[in-house]
Tab-separated table of C-alpha atoms in Angstrom:
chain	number	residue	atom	x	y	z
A	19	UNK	CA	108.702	-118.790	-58.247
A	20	UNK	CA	105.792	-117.264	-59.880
A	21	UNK	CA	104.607	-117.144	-63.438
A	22	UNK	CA	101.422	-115.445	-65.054
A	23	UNK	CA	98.989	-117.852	-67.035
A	24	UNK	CA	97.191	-114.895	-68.645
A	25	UNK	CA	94.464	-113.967	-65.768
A	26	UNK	CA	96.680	-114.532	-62.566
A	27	UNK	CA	99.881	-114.798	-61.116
A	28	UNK	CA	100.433	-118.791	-60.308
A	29	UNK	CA	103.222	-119.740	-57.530
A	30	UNK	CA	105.328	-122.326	-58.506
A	31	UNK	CA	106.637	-124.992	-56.433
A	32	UNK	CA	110.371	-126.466	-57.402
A	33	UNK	CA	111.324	-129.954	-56.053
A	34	UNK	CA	108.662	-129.489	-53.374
A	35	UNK	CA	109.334	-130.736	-50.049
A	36	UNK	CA	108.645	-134.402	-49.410
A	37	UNK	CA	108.622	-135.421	-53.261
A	38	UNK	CA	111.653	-136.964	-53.242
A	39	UNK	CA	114.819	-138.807	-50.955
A	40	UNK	CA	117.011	-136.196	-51.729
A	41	UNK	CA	114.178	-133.038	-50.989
A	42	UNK	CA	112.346	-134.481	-47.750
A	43	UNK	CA	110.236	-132.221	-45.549
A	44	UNK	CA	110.950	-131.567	-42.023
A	45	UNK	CA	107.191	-132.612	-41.212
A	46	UNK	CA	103.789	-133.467	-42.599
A	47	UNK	CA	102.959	-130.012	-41.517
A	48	UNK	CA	105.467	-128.162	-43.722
A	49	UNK	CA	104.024	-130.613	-46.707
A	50	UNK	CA	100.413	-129.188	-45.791
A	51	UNK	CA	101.720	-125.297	-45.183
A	52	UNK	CA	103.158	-125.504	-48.592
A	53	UNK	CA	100.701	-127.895	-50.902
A	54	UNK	CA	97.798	-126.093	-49.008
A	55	UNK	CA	94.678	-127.761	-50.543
A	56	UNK	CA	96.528	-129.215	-53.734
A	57	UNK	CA	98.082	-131.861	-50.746
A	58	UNK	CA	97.013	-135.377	-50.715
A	59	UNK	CA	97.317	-137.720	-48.502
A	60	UNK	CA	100.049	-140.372	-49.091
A	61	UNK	CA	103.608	-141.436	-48.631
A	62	UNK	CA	106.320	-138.615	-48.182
A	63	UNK	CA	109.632	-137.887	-47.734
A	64	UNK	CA	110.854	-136.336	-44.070
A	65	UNK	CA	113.779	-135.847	-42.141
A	66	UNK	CA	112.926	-134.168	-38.816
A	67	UNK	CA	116.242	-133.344	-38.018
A	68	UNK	CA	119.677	-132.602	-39.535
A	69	UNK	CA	121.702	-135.753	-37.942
A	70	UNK	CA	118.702	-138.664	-38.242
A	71	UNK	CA	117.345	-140.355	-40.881
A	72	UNK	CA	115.327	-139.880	-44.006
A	73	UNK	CA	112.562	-142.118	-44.705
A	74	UNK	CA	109.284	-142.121	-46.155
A	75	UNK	CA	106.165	-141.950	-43.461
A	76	UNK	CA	102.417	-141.606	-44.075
A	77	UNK	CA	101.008	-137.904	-43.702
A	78	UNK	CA	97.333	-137.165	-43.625
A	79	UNK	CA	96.103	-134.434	-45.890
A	80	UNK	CA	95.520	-130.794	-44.316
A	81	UNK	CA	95.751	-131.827	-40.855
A	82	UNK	CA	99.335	-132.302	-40.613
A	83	UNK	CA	99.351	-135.765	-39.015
A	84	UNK	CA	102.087	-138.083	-39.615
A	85	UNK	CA	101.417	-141.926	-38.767
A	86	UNK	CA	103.224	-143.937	-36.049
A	87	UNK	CA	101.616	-147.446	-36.162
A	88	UNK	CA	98.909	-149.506	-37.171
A	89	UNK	CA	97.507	-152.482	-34.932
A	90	UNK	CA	95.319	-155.355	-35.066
A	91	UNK	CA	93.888	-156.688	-32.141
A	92	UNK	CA	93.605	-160.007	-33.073
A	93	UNK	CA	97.817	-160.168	-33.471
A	94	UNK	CA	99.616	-160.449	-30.811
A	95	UNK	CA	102.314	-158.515	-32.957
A	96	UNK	CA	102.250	-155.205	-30.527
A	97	UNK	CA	100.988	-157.084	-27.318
A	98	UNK	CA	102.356	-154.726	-23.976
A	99	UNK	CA	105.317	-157.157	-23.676
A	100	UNK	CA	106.342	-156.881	-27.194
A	101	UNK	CA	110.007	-156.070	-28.227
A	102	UNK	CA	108.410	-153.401	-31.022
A	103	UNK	CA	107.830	-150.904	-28.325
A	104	UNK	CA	111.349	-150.649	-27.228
A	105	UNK	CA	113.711	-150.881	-30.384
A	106	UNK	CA	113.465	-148.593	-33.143
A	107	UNK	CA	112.923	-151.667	-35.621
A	108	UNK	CA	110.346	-150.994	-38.512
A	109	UNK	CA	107.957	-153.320	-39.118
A	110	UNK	CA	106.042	-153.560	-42.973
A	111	UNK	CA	107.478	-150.223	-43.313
A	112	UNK	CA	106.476	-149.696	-46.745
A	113	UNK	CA	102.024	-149.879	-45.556
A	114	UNK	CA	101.912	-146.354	-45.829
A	115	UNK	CA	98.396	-146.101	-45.614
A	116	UNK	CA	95.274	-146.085	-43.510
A	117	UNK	CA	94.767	-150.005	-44.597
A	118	UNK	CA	94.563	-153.095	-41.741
A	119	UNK	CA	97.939	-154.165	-41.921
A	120	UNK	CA	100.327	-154.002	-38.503
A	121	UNK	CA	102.768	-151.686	-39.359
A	122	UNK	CA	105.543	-149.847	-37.205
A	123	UNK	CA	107.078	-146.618	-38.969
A	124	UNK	CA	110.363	-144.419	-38.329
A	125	UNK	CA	108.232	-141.644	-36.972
A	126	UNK	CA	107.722	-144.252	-34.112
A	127	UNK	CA	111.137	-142.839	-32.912
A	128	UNK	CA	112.337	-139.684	-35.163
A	129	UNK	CA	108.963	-137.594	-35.118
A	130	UNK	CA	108.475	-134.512	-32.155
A	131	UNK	CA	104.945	-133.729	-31.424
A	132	UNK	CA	102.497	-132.138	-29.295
A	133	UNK	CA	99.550	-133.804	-29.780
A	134	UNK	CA	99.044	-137.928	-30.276
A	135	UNK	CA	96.190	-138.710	-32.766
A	136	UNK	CA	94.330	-142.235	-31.830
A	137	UNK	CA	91.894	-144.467	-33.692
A	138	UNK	CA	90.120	-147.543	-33.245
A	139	UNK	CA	88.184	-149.043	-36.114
A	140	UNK	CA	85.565	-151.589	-35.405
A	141	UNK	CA	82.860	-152.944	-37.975
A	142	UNK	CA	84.218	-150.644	-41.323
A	143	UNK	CA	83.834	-147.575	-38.717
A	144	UNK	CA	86.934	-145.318	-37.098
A	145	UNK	CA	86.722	-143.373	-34.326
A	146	UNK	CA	88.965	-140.593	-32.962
A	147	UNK	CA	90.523	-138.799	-30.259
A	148	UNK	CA	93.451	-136.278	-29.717
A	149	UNK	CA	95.461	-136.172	-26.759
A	150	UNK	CA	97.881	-133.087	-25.822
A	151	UNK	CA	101.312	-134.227	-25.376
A	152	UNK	CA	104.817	-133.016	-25.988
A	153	UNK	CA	107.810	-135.180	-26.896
A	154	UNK	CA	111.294	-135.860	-29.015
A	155	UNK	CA	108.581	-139.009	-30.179
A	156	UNK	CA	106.747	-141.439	-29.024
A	157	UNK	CA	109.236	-143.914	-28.592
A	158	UNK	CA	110.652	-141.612	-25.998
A	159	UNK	CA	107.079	-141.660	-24.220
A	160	UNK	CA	107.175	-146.029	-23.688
A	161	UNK	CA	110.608	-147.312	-24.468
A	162	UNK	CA	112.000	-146.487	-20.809
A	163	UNK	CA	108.578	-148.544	-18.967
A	164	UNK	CA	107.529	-145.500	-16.851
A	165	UNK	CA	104.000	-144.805	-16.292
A	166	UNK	CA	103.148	-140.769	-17.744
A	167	UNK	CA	99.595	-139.665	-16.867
A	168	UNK	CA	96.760	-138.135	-19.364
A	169	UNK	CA	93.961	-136.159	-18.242
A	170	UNK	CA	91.523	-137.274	-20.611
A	171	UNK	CA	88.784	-139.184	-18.772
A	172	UNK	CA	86.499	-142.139	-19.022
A	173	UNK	CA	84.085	-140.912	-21.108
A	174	UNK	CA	86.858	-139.626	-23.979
A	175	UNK	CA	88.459	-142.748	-23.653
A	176	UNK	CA	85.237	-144.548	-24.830
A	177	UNK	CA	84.103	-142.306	-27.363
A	178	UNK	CA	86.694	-144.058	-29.298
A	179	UNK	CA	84.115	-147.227	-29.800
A	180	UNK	CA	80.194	-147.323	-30.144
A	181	UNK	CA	79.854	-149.211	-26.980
A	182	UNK	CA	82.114	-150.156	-23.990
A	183	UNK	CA	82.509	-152.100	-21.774
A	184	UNK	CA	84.271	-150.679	-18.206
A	185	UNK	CA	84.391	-151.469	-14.648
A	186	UNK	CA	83.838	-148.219	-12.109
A	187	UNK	CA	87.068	-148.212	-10.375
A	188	UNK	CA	90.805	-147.242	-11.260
A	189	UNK	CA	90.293	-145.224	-14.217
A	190	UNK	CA	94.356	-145.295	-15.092
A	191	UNK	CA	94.964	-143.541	-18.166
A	192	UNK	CA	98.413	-142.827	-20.090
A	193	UNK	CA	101.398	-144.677	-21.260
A	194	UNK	CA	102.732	-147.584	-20.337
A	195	UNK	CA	99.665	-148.105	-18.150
A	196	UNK	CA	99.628	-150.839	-15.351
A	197	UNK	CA	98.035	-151.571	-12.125
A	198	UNK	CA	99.657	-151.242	-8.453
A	199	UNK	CA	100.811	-155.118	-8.134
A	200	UNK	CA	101.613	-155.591	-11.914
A	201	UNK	CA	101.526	-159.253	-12.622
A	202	UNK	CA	100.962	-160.679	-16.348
A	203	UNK	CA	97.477	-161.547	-15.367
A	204	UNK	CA	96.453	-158.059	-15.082
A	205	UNK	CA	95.281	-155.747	-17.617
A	206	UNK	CA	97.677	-153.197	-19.252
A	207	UNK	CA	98.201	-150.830	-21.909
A	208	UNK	CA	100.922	-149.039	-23.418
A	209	UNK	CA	98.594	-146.257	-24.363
A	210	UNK	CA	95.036	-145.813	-23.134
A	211	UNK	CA	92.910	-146.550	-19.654
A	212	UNK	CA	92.764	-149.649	-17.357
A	213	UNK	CA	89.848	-150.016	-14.972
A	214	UNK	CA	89.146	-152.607	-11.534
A	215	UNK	CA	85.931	-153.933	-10.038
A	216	UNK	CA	87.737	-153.332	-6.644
A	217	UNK	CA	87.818	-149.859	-5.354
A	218	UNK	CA	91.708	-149.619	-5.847
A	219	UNK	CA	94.049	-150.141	-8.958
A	220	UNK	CA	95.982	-153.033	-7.665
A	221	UNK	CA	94.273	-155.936	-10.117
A	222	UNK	CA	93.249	-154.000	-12.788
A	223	UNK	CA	91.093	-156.378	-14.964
A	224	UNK	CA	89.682	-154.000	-17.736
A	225	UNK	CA	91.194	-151.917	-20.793
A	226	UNK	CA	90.839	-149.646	-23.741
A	227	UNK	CA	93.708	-149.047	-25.458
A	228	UNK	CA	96.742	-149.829	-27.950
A	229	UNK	CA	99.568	-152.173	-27.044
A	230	UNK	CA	97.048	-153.852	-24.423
A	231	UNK	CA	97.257	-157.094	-22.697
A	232	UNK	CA	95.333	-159.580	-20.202
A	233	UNK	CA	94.797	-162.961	-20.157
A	234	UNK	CA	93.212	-164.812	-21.384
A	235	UNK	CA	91.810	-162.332	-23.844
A	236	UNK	CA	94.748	-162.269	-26.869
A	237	UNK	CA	93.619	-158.718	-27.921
A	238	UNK	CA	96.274	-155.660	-28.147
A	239	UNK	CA	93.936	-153.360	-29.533
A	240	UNK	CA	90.477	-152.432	-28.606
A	241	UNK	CA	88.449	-153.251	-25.352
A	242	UNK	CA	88.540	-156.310	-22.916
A	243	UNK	CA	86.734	-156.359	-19.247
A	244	UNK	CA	86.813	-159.545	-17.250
A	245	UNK	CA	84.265	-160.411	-14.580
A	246	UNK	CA	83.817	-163.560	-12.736
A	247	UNK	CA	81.829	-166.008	-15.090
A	248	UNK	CA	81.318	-162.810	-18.229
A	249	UNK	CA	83.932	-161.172	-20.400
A	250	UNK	CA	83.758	-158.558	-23.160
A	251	UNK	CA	86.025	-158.432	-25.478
A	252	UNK	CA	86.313	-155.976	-28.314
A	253	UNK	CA	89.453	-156.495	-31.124
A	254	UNK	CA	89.761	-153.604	-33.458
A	255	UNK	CA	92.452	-152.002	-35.986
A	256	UNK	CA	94.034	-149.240	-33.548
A	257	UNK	CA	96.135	-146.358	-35.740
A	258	UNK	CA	98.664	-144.335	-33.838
A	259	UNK	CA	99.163	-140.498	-35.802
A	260	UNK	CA	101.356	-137.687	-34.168
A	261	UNK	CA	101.903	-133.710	-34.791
């Protein structure tokens, strides 16, 4: 609908998309192809497909991100062995913002995507990188336990804190990310890169990722490497965004 205001003609929007229960979007990107520049980020309405749900999710202004899942390190709330990654059970479902509190959204299982948005922030600073991957959602990615391989690199990997800590070898990346012999003393991640001292990927004792775990260093978000007699471990707030 269109209506002139004396100079131009204005457009109109009617029950927009994503305002309301009963008018929910498809996506954060049809919020942003429609709002344009008048859309803020926030809390809206979706329902990705005619037979699921509709719920309210997070969607980031203009860049048509929707977020999955917030994590703090120093929780073991979304450690690798954690129930969240397998059940589609919310958790503080109604922190629909970029604050520090864990929080586990229906877009974990409900959102399709092509691209996985990941931050880490550490000391009041986030950092970002964007990995190119298809799927129904993420929770179709980890639920099942199978490793699936990015191409990303080190060196991307890391650009996601100021400073890291990594041993040479290994260089896993991907979901649901373990070493050769997995044992629970080993490093692993459900999304990110695990790295050994030994020239093989059999006791991985190093990671950077979300959903990360080996003792003894209780952190399931951020960086940890373990050498005889020296750790390093870095706990941050990791956020998990799709499109």
């Amino acid at each position: 609908m269109e209506f002139y205001n004396g100079n131009v003609w204005k457009s109109v929007i009617l029950s927009p998309a994503g305002s309301s229960e009963t008018h929910p979007a498809s996506s954060c990107r049809e919020i942003a192809n429609k709002y344009k520049s008048d859309m803020k980020s926030g809390p809206y309405w979706l329902k990705p497909s005619e037979q699921g749900p509709t719920f309210k999710a997070y969607c980031n202004a203009n860049e048509s991100w929707t977020l999955v899942m917030k994590i703090d390190g120093n929780k073991q709330t979304f450690r690798y062995g954690s129930a969240l990654w397998s059940n589609k059970e919310p958790l503080n479902e109604d922190s629909l913002s970029m604050n520090d509190v864990e929080a586990k959204f229906a877009s974990y299982w409900t959102v399709p995507f092509t691209e996985l948005r990941l931050g880490m922030k550490n000391k009041g600073t986030t950092r970002w990188i964007t990995v190119s991957y298809a799927a129904l959602s993420l929770y179709s990615l980890i639920a099942d336990g199978q490793y699936r391989q990015t191409y990303l690199g080190k060196s991307k990997w890391s650009s996601l804190l100021s400073h890291t800590s990594m041993q040479a070898n290994c260089n896993r990346e991907g979901l649901n990310v373990k070493g050769n012999k997995y044992a629970s003393t080993h490093a692993v991640a459900r999304i990110g890169l695990i790295a050994n001292q030994e020239n093989d990927c059999h006791t991985p004792d190093t990671f950077l990722g979300f959903g990360t775990s080996r003792p003894p260093a209780a952190n399931t978000a951020g960086n940890y490497q373990y050498n005889v007699g020296s750790q390093a471990n870095v706990k941050v707030i990791g956020y998990i965004m799709v499109r």
